[in-house]
Short mmCIF file of C-alpha atoms in Angstrom, two decimals:
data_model
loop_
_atom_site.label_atom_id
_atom_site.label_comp_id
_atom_site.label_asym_id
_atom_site.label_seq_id
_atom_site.Cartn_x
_atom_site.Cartn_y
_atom_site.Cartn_z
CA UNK M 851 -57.17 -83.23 216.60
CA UNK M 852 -58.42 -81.38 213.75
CA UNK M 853 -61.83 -80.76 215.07
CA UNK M 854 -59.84 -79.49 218.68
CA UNK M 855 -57.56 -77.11 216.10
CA UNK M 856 -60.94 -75.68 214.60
CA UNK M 857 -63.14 -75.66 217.72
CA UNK M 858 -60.42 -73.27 219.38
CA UNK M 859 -59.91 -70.99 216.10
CA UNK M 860 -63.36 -70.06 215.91
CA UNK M 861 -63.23 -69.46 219.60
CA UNK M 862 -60.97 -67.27 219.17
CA UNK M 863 -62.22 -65.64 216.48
CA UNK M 864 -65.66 -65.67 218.21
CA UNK M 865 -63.72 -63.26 221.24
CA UNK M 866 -61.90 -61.21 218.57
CA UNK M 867 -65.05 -60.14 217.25
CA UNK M 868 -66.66 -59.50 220.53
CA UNK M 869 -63.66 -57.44 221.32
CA UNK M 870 -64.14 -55.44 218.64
CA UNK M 871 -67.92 -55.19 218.48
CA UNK M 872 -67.61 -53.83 222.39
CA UNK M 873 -64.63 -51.13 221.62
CA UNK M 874 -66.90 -50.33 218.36
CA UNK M 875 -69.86 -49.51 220.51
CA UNK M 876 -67.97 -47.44 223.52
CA UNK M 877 -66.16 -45.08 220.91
CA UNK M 878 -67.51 -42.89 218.75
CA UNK M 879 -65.53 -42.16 215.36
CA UNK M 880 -65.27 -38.77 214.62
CA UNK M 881 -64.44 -38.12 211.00
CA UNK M 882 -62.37 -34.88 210.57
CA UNK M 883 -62.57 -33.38 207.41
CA UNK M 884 -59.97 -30.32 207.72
CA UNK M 885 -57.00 -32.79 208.10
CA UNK M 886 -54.13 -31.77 206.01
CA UNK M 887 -53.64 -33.38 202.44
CA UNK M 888 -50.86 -36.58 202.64
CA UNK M 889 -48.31 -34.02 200.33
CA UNK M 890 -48.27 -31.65 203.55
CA UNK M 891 -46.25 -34.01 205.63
CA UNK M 892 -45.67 -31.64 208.42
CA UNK M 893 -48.58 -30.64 208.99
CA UNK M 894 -49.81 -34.33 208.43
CA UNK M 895 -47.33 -35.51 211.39
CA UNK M 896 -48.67 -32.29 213.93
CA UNK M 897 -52.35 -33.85 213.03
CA UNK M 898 -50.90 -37.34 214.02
CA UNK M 899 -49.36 -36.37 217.43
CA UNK M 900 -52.56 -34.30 218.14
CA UNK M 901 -54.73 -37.22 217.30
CA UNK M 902 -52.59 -39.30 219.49
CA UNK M 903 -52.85 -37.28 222.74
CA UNK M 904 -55.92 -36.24 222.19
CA UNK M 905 -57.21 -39.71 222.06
CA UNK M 906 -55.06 -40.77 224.80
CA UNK M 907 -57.13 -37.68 226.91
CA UNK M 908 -60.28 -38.95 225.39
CA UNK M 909 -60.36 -42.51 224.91
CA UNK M 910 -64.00 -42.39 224.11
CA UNK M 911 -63.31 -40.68 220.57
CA UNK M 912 -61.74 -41.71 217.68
CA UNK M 913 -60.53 -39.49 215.73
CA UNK M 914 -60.44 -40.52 212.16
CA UNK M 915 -58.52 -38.15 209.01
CA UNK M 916 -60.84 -37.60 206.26
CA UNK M 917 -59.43 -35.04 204.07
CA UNK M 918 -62.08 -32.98 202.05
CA UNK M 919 -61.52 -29.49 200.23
CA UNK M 920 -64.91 -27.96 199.64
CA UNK M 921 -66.54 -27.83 196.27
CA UNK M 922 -69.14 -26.82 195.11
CA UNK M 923 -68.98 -29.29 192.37
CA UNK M 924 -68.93 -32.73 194.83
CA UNK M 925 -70.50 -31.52 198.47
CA UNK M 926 -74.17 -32.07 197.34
CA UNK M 927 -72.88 -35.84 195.82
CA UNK M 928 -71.38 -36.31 199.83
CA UNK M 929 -73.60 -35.27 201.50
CA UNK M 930 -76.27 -36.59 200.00
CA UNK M 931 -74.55 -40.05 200.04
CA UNK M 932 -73.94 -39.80 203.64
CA UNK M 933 -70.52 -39.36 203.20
CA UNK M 934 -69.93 -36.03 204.76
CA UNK M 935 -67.00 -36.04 206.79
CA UNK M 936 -68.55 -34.69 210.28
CA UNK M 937 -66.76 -31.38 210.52
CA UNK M 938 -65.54 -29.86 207.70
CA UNK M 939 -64.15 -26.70 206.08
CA UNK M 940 -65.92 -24.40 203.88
CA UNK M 941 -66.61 -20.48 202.89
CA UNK M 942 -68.36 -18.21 204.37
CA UNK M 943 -70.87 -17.48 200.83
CA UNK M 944 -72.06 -21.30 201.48
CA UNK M 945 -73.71 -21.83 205.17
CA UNK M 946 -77.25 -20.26 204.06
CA UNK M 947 -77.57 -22.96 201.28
CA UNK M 948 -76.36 -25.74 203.38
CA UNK M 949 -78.67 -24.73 205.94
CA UNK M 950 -81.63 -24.31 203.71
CA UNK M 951 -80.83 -28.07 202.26
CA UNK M 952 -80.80 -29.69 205.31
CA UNK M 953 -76.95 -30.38 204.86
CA UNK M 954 -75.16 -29.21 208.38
CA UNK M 955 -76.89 -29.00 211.53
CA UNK M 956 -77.46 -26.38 214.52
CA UNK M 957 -75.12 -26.81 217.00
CA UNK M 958 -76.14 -23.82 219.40
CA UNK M 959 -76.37 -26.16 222.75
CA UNK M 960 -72.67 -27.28 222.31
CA UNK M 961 -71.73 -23.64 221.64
CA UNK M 962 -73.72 -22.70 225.16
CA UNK M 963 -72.43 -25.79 226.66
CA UNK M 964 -69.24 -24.79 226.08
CA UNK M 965 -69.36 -21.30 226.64
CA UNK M 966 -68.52 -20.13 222.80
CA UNK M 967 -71.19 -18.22 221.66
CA UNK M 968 -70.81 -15.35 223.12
CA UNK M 969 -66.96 -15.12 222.65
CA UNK M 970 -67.08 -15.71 218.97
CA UNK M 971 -66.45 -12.54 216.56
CA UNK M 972 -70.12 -10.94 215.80
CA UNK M 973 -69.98 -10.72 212.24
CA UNK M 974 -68.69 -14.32 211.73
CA UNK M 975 -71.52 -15.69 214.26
CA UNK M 976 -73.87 -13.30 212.02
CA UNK M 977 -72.74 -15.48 208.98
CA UNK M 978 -73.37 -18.72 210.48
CA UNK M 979 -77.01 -17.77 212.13
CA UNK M 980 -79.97 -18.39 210.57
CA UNK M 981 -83.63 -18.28 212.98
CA UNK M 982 -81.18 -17.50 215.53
CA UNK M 983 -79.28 -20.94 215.84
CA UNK M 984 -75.91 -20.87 214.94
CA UNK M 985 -74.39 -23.83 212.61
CA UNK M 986 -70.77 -23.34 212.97
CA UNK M 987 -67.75 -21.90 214.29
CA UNK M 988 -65.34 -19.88 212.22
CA UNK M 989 -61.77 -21.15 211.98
CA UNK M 990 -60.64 -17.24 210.86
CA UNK M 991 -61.74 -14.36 208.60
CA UNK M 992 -59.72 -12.23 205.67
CA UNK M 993 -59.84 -9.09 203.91
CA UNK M 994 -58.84 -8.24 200.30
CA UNK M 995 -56.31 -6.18 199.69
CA UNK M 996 -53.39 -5.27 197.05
CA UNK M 997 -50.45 -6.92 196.91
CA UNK M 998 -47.17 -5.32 195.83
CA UNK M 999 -44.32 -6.89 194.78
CA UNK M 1000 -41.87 -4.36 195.93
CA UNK M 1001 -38.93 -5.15 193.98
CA UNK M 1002 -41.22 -4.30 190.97
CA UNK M 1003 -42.13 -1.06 191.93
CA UNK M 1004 -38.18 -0.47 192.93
CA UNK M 1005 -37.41 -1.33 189.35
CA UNK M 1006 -39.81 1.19 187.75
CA UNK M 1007 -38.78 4.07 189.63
CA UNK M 1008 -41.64 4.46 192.25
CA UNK M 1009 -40.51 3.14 195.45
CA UNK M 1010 -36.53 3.30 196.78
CA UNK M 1011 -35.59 2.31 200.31
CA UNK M 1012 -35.07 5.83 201.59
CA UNK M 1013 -34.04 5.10 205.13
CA UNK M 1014 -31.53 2.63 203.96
CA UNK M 1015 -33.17 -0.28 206.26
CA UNK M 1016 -32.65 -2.91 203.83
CA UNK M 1017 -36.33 -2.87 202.95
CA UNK M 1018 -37.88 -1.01 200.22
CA UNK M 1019 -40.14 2.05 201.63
CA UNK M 1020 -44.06 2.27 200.74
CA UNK M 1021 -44.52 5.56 202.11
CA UNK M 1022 -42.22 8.68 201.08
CA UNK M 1023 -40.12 10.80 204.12
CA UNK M 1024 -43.54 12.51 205.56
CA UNK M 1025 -45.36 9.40 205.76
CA UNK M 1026 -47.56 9.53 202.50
CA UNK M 1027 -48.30 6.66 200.79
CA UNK M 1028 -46.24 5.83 197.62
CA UNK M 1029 -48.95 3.25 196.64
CA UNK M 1030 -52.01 3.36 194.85
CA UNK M 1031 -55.08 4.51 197.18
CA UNK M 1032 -57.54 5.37 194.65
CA UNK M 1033 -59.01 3.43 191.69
CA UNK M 1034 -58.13 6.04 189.42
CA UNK M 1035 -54.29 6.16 190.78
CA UNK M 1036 -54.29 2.11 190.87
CA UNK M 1037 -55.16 2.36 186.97
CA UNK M 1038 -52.53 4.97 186.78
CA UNK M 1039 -49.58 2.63 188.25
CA UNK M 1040 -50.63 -0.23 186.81
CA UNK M 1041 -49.95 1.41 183.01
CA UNK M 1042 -46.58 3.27 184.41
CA UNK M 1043 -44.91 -0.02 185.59
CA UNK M 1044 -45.97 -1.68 182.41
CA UNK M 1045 -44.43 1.24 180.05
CA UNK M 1046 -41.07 1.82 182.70
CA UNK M 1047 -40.46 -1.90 182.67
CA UNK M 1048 -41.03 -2.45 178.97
CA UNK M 1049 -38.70 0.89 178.05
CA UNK M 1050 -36.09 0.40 180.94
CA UNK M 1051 -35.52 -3.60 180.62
CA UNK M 1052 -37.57 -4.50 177.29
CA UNK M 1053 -39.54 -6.63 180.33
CA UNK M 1054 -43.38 -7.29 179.52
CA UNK M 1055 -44.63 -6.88 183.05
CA UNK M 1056 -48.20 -6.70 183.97
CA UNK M 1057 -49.05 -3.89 186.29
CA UNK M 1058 -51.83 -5.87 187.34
CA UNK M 1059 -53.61 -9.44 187.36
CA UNK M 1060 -57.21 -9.35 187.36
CA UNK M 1061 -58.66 -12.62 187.71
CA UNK M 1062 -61.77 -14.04 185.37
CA UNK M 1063 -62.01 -17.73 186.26
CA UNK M 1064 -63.01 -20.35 188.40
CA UNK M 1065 -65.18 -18.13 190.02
CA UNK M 1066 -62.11 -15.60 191.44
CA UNK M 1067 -63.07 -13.17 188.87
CA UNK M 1068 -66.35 -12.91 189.92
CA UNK M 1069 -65.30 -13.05 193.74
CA UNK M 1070 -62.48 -9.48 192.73
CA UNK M 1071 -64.75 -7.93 190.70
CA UNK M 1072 -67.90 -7.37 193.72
CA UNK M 1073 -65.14 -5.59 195.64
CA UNK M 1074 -64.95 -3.63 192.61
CA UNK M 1075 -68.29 -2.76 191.89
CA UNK M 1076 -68.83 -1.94 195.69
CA UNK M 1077 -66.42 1.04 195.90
CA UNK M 1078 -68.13 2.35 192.64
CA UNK M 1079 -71.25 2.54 194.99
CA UNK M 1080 -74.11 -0.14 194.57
CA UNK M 1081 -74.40 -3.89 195.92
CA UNK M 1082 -75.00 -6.63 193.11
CA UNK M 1083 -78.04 -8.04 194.93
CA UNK M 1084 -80.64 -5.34 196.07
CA UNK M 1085 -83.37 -5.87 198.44
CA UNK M 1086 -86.75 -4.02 197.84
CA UNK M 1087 -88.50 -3.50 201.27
CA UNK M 1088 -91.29 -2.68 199.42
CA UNK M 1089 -92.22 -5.90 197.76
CA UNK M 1090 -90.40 -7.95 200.88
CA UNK M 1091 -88.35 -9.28 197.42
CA UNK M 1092 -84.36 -10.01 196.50
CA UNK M 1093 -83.05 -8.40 193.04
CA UNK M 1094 -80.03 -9.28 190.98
CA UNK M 1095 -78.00 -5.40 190.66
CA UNK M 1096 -75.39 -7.09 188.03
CA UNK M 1097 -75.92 -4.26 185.12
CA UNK M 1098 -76.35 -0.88 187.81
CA UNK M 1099 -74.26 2.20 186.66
CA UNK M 1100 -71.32 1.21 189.47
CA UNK M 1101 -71.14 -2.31 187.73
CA UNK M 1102 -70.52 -0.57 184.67
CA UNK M 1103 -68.16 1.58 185.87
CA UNK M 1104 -66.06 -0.65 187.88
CA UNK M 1105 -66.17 -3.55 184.27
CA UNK M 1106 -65.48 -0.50 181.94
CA UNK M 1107 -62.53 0.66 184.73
CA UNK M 1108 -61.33 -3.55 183.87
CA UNK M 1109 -61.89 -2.99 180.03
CA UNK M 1110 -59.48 0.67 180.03
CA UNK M 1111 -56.71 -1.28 182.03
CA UNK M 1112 -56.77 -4.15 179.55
CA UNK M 1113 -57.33 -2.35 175.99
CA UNK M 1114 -56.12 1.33 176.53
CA UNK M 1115 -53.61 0.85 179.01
CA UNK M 1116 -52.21 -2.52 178.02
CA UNK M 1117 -51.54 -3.05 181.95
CA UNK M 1118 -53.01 -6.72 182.18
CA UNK M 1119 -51.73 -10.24 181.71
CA UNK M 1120 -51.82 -11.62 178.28
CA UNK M 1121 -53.94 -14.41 178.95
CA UNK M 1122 -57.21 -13.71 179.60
CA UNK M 1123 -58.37 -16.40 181.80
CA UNK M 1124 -56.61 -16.48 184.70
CA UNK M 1125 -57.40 -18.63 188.55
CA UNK M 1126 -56.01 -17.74 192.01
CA UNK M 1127 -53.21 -20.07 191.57
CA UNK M 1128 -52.13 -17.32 188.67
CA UNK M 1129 -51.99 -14.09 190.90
CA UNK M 1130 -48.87 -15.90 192.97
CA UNK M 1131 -47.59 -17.03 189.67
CA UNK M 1132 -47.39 -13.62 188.02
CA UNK M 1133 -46.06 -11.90 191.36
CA UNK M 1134 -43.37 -14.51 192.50
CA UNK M 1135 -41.70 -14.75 189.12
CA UNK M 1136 -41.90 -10.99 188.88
CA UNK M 1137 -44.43 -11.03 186.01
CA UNK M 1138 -46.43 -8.44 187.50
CA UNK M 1139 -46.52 -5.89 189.84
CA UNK M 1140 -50.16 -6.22 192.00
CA UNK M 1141 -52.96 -8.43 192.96
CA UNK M 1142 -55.93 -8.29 194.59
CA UNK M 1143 -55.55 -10.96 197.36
CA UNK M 1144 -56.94 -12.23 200.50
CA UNK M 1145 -55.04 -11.89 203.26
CA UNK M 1146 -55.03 -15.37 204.69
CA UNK M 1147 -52.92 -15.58 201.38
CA UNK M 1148 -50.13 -13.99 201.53
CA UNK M 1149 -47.28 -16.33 201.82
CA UNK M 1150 -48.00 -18.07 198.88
CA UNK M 1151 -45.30 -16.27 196.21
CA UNK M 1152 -42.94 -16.81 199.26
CA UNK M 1153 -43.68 -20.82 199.46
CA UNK M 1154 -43.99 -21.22 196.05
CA UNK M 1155 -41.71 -18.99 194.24
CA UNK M 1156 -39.23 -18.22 196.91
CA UNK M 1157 -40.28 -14.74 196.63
CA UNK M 1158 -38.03 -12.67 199.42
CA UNK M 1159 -41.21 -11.73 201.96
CA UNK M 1160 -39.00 -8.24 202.35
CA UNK M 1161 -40.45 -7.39 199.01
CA UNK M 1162 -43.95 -8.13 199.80
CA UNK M 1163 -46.66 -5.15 200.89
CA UNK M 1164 -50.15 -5.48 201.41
CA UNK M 1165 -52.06 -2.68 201.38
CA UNK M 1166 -56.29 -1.54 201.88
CA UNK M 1167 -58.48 -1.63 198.59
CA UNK M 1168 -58.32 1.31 196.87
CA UNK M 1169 -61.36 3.95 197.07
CA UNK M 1170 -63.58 4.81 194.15
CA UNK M 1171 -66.56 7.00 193.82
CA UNK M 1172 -69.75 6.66 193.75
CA UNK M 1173 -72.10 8.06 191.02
CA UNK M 1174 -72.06 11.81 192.76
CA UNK M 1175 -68.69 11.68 193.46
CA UNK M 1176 -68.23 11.03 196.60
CA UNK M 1177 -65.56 8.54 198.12
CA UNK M 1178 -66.58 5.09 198.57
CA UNK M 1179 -63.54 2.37 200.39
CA UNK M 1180 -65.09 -1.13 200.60
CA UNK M 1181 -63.03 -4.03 201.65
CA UNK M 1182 -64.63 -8.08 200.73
CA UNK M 1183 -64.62 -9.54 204.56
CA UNK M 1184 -64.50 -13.32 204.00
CA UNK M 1185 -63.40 -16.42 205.60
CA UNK M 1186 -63.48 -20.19 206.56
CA UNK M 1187 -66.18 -21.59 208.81
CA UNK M 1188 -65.85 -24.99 210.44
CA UNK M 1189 -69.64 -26.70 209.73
CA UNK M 1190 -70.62 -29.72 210.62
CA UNK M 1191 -72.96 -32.58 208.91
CA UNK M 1192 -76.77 -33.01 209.78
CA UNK M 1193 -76.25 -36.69 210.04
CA UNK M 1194 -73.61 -36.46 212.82
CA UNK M 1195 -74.43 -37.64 216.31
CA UNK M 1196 -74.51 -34.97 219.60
CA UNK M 1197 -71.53 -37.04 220.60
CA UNK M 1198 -70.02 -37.00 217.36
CA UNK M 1199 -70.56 -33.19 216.99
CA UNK M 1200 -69.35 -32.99 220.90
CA UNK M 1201 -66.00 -34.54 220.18
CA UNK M 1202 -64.82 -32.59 216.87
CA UNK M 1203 -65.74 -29.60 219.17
CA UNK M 1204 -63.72 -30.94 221.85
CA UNK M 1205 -60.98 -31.92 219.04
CA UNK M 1206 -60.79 -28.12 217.42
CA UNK M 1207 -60.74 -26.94 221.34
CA UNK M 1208 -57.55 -29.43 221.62
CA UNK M 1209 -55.72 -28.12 218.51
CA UNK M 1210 -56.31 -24.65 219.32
CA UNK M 1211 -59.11 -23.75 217.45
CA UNK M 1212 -61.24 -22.81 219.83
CA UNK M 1213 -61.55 -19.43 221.95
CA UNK M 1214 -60.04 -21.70 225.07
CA UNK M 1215 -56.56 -20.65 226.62
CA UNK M 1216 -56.18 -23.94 228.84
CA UNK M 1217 -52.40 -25.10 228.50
CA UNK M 1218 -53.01 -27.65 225.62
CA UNK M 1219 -54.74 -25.37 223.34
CA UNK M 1220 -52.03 -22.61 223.50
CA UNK M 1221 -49.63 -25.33 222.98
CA UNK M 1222 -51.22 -26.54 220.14
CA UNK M 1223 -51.48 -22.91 218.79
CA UNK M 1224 -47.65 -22.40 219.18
CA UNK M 1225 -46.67 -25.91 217.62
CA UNK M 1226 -49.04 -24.52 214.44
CA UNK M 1227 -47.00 -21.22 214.12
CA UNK M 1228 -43.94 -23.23 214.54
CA UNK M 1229 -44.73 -25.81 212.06
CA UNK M 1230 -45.57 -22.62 209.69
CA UNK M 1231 -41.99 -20.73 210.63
CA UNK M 1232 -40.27 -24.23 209.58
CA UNK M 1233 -41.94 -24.42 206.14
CA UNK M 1234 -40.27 -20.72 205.42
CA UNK M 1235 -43.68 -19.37 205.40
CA UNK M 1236 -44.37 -15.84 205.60
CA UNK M 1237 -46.22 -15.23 208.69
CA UNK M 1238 -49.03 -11.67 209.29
CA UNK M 1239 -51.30 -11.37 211.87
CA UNK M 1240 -54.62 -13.15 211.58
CA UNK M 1241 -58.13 -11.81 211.55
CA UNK M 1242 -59.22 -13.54 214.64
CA UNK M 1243 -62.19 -15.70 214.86
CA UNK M 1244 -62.98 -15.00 218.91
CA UNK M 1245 -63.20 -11.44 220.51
CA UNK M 1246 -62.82 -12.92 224.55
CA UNK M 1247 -60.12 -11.00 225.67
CA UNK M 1248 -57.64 -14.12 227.56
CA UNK M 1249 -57.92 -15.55 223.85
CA UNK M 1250 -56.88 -12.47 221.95
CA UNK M 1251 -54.35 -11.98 224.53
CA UNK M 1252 -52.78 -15.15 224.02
CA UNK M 1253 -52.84 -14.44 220.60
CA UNK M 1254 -51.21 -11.04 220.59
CA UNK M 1255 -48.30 -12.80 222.51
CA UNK M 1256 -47.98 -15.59 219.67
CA UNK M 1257 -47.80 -13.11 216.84
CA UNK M 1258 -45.49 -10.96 218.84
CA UNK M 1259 -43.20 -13.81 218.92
CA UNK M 1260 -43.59 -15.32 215.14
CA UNK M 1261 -44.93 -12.78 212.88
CA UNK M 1262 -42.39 -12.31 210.34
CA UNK M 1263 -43.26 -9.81 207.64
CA UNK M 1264 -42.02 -5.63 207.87
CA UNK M 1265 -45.05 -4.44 209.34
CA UNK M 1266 -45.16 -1.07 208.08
CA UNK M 1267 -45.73 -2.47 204.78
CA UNK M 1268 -48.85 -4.14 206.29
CA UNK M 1269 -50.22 -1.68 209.13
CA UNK M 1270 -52.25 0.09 206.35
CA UNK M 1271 -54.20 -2.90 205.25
CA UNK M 1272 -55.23 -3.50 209.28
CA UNK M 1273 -56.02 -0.65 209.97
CA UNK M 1274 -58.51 0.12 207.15
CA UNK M 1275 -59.95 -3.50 207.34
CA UNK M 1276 -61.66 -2.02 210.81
CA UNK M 1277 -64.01 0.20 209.03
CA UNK M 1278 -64.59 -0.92 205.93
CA UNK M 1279 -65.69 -4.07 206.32
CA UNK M 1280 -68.03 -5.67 203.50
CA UNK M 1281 -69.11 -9.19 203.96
CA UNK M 1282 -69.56 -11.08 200.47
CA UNK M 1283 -73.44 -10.75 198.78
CA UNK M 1284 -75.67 -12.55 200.86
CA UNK M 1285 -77.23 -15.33 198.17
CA UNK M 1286 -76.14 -17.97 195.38
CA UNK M 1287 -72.13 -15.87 195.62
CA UNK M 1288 -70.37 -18.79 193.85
CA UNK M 1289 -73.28 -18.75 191.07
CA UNK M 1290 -72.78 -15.37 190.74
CA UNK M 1291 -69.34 -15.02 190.50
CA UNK M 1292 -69.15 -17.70 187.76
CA UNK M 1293 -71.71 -16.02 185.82
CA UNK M 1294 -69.49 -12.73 186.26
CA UNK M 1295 -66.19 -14.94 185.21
CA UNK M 1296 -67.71 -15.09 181.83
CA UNK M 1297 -68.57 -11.54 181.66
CA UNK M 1298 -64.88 -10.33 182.76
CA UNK M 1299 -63.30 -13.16 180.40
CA UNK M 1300 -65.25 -12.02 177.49
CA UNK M 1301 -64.51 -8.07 178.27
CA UNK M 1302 -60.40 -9.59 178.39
CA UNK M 1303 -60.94 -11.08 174.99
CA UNK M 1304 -62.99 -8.98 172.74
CA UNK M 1305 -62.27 -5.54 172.31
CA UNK M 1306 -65.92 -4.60 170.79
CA UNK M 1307 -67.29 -5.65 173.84
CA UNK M 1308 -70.47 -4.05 174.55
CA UNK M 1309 -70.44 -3.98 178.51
CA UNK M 1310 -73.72 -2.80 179.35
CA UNK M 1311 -75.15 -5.56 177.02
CA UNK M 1312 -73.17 -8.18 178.89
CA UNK M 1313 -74.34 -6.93 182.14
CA UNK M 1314 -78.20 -6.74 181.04
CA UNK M 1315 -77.53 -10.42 179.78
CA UNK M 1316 -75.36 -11.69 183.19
CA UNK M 1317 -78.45 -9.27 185.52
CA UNK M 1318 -81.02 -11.77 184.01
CA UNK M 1319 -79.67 -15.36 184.28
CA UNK M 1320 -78.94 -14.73 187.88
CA UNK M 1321 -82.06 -13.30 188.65
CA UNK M 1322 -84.00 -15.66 186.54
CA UNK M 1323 -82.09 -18.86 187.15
CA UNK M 1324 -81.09 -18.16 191.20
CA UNK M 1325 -81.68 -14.93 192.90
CA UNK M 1326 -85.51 -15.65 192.32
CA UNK M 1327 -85.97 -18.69 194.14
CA UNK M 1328 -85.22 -16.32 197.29
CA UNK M 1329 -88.43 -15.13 196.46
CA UNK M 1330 -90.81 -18.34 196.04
#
């Protein structure tokens, strides 16, 4: 009876296992690397319901959550371990050294197959080409721009709500702009809301944060240095070679223009080293007054410091001048591409497409995807986020129409505090320096930081010093 009671156990074991070999070979796993952290539980359970019926329309994938926030400190240990998740999130500095490494893979047929390529933006598909195959798709784009906490401004005398609208006015009667639009002016405000706040509340409020760490400083600063009038990395035509521009006159400028805010002004934060996750700090608890910010960020004093989003503006770069004078308005174009691992399968890189299409990532307008796009915005509107248009990954025309409905319906911010910022971003676009950014910007970080902290700082010195190790250490190897 025993030997009956085993014989059948292992029988059925024997069929369990076949089972599962057979469903194991018929579906192919696709590991998704953009799914929401487990702390995000709404946007956890939207993933869950789209994994559901997306599986249920595609039994032959299965979709598997693998969250992964890029870094620059672990992506070479995954992906060199094998444990990339197939599609994954990342920044638009990084595709031409993952592509160089061998890291993500072309994916130019699927984008024909599907009939992508040509309805994706042209300077996001520029980003993610390299010997004209394309190894991505971007999820969206941002500019920087200045933030304004309004309420500040109200406080030291340099905004009002004029037309008694309940929201405080960035532009006076005729339409001018009551915000800084020049480097010189941004300087200017940052000092007078310091010195009103200080002498009409005995408040120490910082006119503005400048970042210096974790590579943000870095990352603010080549905005900086851009409407002063040079690029950081040069390219000499004649010797077919890449240069490092770190110590050029306009990078002087624009770090001495940091130093005079910090030392003669006393407009800055105390602390000298300061992240992103400090900008929305200093703003929502009314610390300070401005930020430079991306504009995929905006919500963030609103979700985190239940900042009212009627006191939020965000407004273009300010202009500086070049080294003749003349007027110079650059504004960082960034954003987040979707990339995808060189060891994933055509079927595997064939369903996370189909998956992105599914959630409305994708430039298709079929009745799921918009679905999925309006459940997003939805799931946004219920966290009390504050909601501006997006810079919009596709340019077909049924997708940005789609779109414009969408926003119509669930944007949520005063948009004449925004229009500026828009508007501008159109033509003044500046993508990010084309090699080694994040090195860069860290090696900048240290520069800034030790401008913040020392105030014998010899800033041409620092820049010869921070010019060398990145041409020495990085920008070089463009030229082996």
């Amino acid at each position: 009876m025993k030997k009956l009671l085993l014989i059948i156990i292992l029988a059925i074991a024997a069929v369990s296992i076949v089972g599962c070999t057979a469903r194991t070979d018929a579906v192919t796993q696709v590991t998704i690397g953009f799914w929401p952290e487990s702390n995000l539980t709404e946007d956890v359970a939207m993933y869950q319901d789209w994994e559901t019926l997306f599986e249920t329309d595609h039994p032959e994938y299965d979709v598997v959550a693998q969250p992964y926030v890029y870094s620059t400190d672990t992506f070479a240990a995954l992906a060199n371990t094998g444990n990339l998740p197939v599609v994954f999130e990342t920044w638009f500095t990084e595709p031409e050294k993952l592509v160089s490494k061998g890291y993500v893979r072309d994916i130019t047929e699927f984008l024909i197959e599907f009939g992508w390529l040509d309805k994706m933006d042209d300077e996001m598909r520029a980003g993610l080409t390299f010997d004209n195959q394309v190894y991505g798709i971007p999820r969206d784009g941002y500019g920087l721009g200045l933030f304004l906490n309004l309420e500040i401004f109200e406080m030291a005398g340099l905004m009002e709500d004029w037309n008694f609208d309940g929201i405080i006015d960035i532009v006076d009667e005729e339409g001018n702009p009551l915000y800084p639009t020049t480097m010189d002016g941004l300087a200017a405000t940052a000092s007078t809301i310091t010195s009103e706040m200080k002498s009409r509340y005995d408040e120490n409020v910082a006119g503005l944060v400048i970042l210096s760490a974790n590579k943000n400083g870095g990352w603010q600063y080549s905005n900086l240095v851009w409407n002063h009038g040079e690029d950081l990395q040069v390219y000499d035509e004649g010797t077919g070679s890449w240069h490092a521009n770190l110590n050029s006159p306009a990078a002087v400028r624009a770090l001495q223009w940091i130093y005079d805010l910090k030392w003669i002004e006393e407009a800055l934060p105390a602390t000298p080293s300061l992240t992103y996750s400090d900008w929305y700090f200093y703003i929502g608890t009314n610390a300070a007054a401005m930020a430079f910010v991306g504009s995929d960020a905006i919500n963030l004093p609103v979700t985190n410091y239940d900042m009212d989003k009627d006191n939020i503006a965000f407004v273009p770069m300010p202009a500086g001048t070049d080294g003749e004078g003349a007027v110079v308005q650059q504004t960082l174009f960034g954003g987040t591409p979707f990339m995808f691992s060189s060891r994933a399968t055509d079927a595997q890189v064939r369903g996370a497409l189909l998956f992105l299409e599914y959630i409305g990532r994708s430039p298709e307008t079929h009745e799921i995807a918009v679905q999925s796009m309006y459940r997003g915005m939805t799931v946004a509107e219920q966290k009390g986020m504050t909601i501006a248009p997006s810079i919009h990954a596709w340019k077909d025309a049924a997708y940005l129409s789609v779109i414009a409905t969408i926003e119509t319906r669930y944007v949520n911010v005063h948009m004449p505090n925004f229009e500026a910022f828009y508007t501008t971003l159109a033509t003044t676009k500046h993508p990010e320096e084309p090699y080694y950014c994040q090195e860069m910007y860290e090696i900048l970080d240290s520069v800034i930081q030790q401008v913040l902290t020392d105030e014998t700082a010899n800033i041409q010195a620092l820049l010869n010093a921070a010019d060398t190790n990145f041409e020495t250490h990085y920008l070089s190897q463009m030229n082996d």
